[in-house]
Tab-separated table of C-alpha atoms in Angstrom:
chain	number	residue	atom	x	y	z
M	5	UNK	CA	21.894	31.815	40.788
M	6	UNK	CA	22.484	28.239	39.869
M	7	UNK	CA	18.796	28.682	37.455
M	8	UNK	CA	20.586	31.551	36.018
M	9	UNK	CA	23.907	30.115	35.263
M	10	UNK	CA	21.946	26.536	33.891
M	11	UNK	CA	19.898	29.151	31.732
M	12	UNK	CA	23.165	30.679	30.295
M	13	UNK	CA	24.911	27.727	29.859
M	14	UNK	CA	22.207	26.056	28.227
M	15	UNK	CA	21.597	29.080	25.544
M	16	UNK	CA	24.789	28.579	23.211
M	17	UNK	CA	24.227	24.832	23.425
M	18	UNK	CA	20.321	25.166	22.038
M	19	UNK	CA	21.732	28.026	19.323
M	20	UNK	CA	24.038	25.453	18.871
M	21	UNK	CA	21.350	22.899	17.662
M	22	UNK	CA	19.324	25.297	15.919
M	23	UNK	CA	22.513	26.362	13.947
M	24	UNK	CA	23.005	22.492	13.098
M	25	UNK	CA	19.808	22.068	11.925
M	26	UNK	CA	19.215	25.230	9.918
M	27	UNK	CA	22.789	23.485	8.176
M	28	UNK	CA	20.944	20.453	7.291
M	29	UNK	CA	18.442	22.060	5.761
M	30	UNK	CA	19.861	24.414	3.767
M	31	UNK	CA	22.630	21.373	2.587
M	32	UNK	CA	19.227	19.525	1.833
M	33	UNK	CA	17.073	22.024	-0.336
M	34	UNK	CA	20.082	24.047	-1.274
M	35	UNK	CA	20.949	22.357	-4.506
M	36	UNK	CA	17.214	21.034	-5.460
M	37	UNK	CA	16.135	24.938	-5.486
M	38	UNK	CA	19.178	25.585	-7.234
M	39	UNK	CA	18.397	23.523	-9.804
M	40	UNK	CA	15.013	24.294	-10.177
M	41	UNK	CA	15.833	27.680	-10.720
M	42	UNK	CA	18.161	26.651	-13.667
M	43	UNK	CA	15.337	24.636	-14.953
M	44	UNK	CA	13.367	27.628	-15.167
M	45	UNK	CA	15.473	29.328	-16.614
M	46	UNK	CA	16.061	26.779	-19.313
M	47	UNK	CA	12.524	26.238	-19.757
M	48	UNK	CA	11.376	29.598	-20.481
M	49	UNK	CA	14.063	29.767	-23.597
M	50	UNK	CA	13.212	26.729	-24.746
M	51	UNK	CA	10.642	25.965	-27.442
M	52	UNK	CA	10.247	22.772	-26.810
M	53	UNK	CA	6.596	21.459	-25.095
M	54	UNK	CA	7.905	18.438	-24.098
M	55	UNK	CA	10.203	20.398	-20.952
M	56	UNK	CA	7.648	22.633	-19.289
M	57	UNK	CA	8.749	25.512	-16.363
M	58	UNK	CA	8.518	23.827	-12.598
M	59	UNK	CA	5.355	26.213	-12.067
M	60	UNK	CA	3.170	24.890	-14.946
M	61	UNK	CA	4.642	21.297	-13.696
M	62	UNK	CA	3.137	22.178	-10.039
M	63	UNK	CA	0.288	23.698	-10.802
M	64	UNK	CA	-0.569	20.253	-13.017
M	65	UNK	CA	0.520	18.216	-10.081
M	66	UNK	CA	-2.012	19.699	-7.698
M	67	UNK	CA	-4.776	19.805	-10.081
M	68	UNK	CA	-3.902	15.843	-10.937
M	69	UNK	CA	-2.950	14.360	-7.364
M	70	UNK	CA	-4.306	16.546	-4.751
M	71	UNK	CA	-8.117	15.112	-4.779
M	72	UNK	CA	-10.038	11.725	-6.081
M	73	UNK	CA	-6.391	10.575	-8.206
M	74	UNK	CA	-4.389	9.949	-4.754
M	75	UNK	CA	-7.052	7.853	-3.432
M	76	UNK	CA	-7.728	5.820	-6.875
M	77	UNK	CA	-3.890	5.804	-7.917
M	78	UNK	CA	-1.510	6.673	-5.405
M	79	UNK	CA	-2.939	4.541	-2.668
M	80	UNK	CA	-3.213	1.130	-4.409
M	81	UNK	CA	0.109	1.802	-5.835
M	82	UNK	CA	1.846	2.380	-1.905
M	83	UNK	CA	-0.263	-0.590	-0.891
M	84	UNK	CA	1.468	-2.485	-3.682
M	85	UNK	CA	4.889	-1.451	-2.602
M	86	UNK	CA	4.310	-2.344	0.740
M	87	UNK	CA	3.109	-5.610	0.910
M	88	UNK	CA	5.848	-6.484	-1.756
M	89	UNK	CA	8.549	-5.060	0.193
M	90	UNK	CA	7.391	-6.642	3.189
M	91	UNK	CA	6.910	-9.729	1.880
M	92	UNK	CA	10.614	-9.533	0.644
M	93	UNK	CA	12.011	-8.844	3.930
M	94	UNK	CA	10.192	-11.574	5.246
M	95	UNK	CA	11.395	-14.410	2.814
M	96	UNK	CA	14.812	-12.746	2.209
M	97	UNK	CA	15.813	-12.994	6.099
M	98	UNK	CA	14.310	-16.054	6.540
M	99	UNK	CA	15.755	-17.966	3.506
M	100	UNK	CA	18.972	-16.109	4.223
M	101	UNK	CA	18.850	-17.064	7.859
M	102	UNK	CA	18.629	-21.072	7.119
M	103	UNK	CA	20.939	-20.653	4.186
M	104	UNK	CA	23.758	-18.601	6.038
M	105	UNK	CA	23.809	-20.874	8.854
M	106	UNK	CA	24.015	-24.745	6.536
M	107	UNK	CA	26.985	-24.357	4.689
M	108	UNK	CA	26.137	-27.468	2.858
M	109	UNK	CA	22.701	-26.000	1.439
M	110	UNK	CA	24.536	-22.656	0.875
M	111	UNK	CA	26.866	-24.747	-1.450
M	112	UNK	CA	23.814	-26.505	-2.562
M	113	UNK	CA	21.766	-23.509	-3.945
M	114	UNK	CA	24.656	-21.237	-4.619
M	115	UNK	CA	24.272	-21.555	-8.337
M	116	UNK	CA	20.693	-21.547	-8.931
M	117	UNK	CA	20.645	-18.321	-6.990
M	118	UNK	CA	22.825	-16.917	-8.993
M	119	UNK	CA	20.928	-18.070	-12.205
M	120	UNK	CA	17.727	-16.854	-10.642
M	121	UNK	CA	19.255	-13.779	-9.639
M	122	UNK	CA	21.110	-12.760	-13.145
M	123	UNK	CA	17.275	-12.821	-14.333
M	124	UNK	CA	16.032	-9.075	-14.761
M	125	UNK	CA	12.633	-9.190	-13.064
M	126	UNK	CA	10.504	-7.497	-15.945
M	127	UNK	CA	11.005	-10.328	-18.051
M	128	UNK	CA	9.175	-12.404	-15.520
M	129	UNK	CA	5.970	-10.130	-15.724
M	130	UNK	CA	4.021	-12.156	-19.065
M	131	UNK	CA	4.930	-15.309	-17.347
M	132	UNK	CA	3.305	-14.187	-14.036
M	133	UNK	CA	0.442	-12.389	-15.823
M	134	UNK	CA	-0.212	-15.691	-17.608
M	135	UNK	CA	-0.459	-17.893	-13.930
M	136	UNK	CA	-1.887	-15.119	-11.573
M	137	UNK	CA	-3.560	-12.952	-14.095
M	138	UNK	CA	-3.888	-9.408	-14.436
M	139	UNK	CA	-4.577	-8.821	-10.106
M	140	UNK	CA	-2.471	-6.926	-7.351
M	141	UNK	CA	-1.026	-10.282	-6.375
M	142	UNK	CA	0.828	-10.024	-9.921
M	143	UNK	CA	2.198	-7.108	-9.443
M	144	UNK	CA	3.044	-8.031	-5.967
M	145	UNK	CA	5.052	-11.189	-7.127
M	146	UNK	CA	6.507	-8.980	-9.651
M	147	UNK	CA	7.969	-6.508	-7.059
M	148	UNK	CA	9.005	-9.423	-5.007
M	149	UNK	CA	10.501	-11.249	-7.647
M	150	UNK	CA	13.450	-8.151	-7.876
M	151	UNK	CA	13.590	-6.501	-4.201
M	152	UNK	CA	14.157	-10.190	-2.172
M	153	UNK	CA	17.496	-10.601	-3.554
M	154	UNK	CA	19.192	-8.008	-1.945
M	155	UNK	CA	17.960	-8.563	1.190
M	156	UNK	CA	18.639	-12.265	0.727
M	157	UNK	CA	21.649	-12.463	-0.722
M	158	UNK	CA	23.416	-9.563	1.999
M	159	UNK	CA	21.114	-11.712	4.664
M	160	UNK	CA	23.412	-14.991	3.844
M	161	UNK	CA	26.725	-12.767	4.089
M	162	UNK	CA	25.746	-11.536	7.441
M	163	UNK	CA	25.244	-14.346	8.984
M	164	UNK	CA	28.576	-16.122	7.525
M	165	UNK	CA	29.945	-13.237	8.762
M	166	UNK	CA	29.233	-13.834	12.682
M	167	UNK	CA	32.063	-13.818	15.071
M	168	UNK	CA	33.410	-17.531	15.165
M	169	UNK	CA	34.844	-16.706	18.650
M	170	UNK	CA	31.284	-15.405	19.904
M	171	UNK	CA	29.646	-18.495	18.383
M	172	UNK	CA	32.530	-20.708	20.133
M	173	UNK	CA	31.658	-19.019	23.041
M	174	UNK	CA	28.157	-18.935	23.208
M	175	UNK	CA	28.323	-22.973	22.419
M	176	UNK	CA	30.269	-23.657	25.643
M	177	UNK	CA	27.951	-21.699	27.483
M	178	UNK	CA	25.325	-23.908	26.655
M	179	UNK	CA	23.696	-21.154	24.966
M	180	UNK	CA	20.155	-22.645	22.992
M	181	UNK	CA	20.022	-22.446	19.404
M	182	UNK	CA	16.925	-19.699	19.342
M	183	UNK	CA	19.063	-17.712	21.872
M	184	UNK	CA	22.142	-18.085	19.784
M	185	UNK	CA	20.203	-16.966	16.295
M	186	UNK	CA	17.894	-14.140	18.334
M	187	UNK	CA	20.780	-12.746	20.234
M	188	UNK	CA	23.445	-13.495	18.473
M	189	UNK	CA	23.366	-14.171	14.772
M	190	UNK	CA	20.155	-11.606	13.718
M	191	UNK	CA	22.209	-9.028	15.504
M	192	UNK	CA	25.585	-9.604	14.010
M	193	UNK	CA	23.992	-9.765	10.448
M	194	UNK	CA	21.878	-7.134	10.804
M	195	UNK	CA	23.889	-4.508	9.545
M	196	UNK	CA	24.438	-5.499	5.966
M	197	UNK	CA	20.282	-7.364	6.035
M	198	UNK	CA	19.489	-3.253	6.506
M	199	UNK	CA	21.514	-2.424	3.514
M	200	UNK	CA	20.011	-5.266	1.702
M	201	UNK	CA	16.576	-3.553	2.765
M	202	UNK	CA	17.765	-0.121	1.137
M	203	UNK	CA	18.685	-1.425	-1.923
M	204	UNK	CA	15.408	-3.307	-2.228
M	205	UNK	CA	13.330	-0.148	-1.403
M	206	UNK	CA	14.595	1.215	-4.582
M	207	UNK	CA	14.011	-2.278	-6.880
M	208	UNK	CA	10.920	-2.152	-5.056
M	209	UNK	CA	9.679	1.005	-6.492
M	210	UNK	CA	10.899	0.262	-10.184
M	211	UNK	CA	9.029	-2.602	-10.234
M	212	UNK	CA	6.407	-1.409	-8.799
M	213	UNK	CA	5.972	1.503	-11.783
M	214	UNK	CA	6.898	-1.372	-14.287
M	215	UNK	CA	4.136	-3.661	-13.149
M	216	UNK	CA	1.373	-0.972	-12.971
M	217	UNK	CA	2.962	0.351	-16.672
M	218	UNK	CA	1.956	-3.432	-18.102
M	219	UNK	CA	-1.268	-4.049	-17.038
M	220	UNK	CA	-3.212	-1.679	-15.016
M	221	UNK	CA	-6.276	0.287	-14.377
M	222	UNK	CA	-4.860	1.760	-11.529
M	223	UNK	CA	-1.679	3.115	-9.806
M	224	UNK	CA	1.579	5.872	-10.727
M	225	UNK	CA	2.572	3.649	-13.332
M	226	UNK	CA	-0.571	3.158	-15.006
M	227	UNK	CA	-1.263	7.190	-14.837
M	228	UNK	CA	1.958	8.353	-15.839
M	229	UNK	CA	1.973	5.649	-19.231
M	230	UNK	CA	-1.460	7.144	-19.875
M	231	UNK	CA	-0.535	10.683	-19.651
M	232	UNK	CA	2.847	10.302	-22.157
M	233	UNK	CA	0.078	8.232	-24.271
M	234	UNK	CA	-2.080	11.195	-24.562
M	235	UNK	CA	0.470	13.917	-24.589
M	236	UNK	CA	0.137	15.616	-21.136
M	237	UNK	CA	3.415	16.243	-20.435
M	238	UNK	CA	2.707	18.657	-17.527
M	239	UNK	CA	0.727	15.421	-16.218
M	240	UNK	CA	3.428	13.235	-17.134
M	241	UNK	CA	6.404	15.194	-15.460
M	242	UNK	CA	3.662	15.776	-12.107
M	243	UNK	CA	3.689	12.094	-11.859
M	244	UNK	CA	7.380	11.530	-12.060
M	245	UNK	CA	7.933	14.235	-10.078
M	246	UNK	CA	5.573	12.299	-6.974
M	247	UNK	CA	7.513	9.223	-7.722
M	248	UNK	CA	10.718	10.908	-6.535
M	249	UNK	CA	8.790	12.473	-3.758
M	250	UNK	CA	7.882	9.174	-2.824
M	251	UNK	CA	11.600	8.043	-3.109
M	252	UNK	CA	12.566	11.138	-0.818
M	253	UNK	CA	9.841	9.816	2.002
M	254	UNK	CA	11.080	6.153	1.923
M	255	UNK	CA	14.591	6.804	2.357
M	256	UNK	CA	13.593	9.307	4.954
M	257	UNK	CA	11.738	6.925	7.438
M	258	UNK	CA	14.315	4.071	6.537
M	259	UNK	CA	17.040	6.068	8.025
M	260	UNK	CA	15.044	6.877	10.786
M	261	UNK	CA	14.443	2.892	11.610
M	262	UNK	CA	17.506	2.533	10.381
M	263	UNK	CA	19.336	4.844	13.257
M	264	UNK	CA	16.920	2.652	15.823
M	265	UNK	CA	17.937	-0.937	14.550
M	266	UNK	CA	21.311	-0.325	14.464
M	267	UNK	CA	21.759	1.889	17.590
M	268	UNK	CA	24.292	-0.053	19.071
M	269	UNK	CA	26.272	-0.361	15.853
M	270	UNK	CA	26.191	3.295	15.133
M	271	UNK	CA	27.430	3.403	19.016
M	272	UNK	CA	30.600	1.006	18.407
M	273	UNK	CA	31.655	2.492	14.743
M	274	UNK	CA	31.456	6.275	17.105
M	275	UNK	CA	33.822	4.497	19.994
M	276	UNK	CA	36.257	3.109	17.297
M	277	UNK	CA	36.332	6.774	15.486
M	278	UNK	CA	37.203	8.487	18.791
């Protein structure tokens, strides 16, 4: 009897989920299909070759990136973006760490970060090219150059931003300085460091298309500049059209750290709502 009732019980609350995530879905393709059906639409009226129909535009991306291209484009071009973006989370919490917690280096540096900042990263690419040559570590430096100030700059707020009373405290508890900065300061800051990280994902991947688009054999931006070059536009849009998809997955698994990193904070901000 008490299987049977448990059984019951639990059968709304599983339709329940399924109902919830049949939502999500349809809230997340819903208006992508819609709009690929206007596109259609559009694109069998219009004359022009330079907006082909979303079939012609899929069948070109799986005849251009399903095979040999992923492995000679796509891959050195994710390898690219990751060892930039890791590299940027790296220096930008470290910098931002030391920075945030001297007040009298933040005061220091203040304004050459904001010159260095106010500098738009392509513009850096000749002079990097000229020192490092044409070499992934150029276009590395390149995608570090624009996705570590984010995560630097929201690093140095975060950790301004710690409790004073919690510091007060944890100073007449004889708390060590490593303690302090592992369990108190990274954790109180590391909200606004993972929105720092988000925004650089994005920088990350602009540069990264920018880089390969100035001197490359290889990668997305390389292939999609040579396919507008030589007039494949079904090429072109089937590369543009992986960058987004590429977008879409990053995002996706950020959250998903994301939810894990800040567990606790997600926790507190549903306590305070209720």
């Amino acid at each position: 009897m008490t299987a049977y009732t448990g059984r019951i019980a639990s059968t709304p609350r599983s339709r329940g989920v399924g109902s919830r995530i049949v939502a999500s879905l349809l809230y997340a393709l819903g208006l992508p299909m819609l709009l690929l059906v206007v596109w259609g639409l559009v694109a069998t009226r219009a004359t022009s070759r330079f907006f082909p129909d979303p079939l012609t535009i899929s069948e070109a991306f799986v005849d251009t990136w399903v095979g040999p291209s992923f492995v000679d484009d796509v891959v050195p071009s994710l390898y690219r973006l990751g060892l930039g973006v890791a590299a940027s989370i790296v220096l930008g919490i470290a910098a931002g760490t030391v920075i945030g917690l001297a007040p009298w280096l933040r005061e220091l540096l203040e304004p050459l970060l904001e010159f260095f900042r106010a500098i738009p990263p392509p513009v850096l690419i000749p002079v990097v090219m000229l020192l490092l040559g044409i070499t992934d570590t150029m276009k590395v430096v390149v995608i570090v150059s624009g996705a570590v100030w984010p995560i630097l700059l929201n690093t140095i707020e975060g950790v301004r931003a710690t409790d004073s009373v919690m510091k007060e405290t944890a100073e007449s508890f004889r708390v060590s300085w490593w303690e302090r900065l592992w369990f108190l300061v990274l954790p109180a800051a590391s909200p606004r460091i993972m929105a720092g990280v988000r925004q650089a994902l994005s920088v990350a991947l602009i540069l990264m298309v920018i880089s390969e688009m100035f001197a490359s054999s290889s990668g997305l931006g390389y292939r999609i500049a040579y396919f507008q070059r030589n007039y494949l536009i079904a090429e072109m849009w089937s590369g543009i059209l992986l960058l987004g998809l590429v977008g879409v997955v990053l995002a996706v698994a950020f959250g998903l750290v994301e939810r894990r990193v800040l567990r606790w904070y997600h926790g507190i901000r549903e306590v305070n709502r209720a």
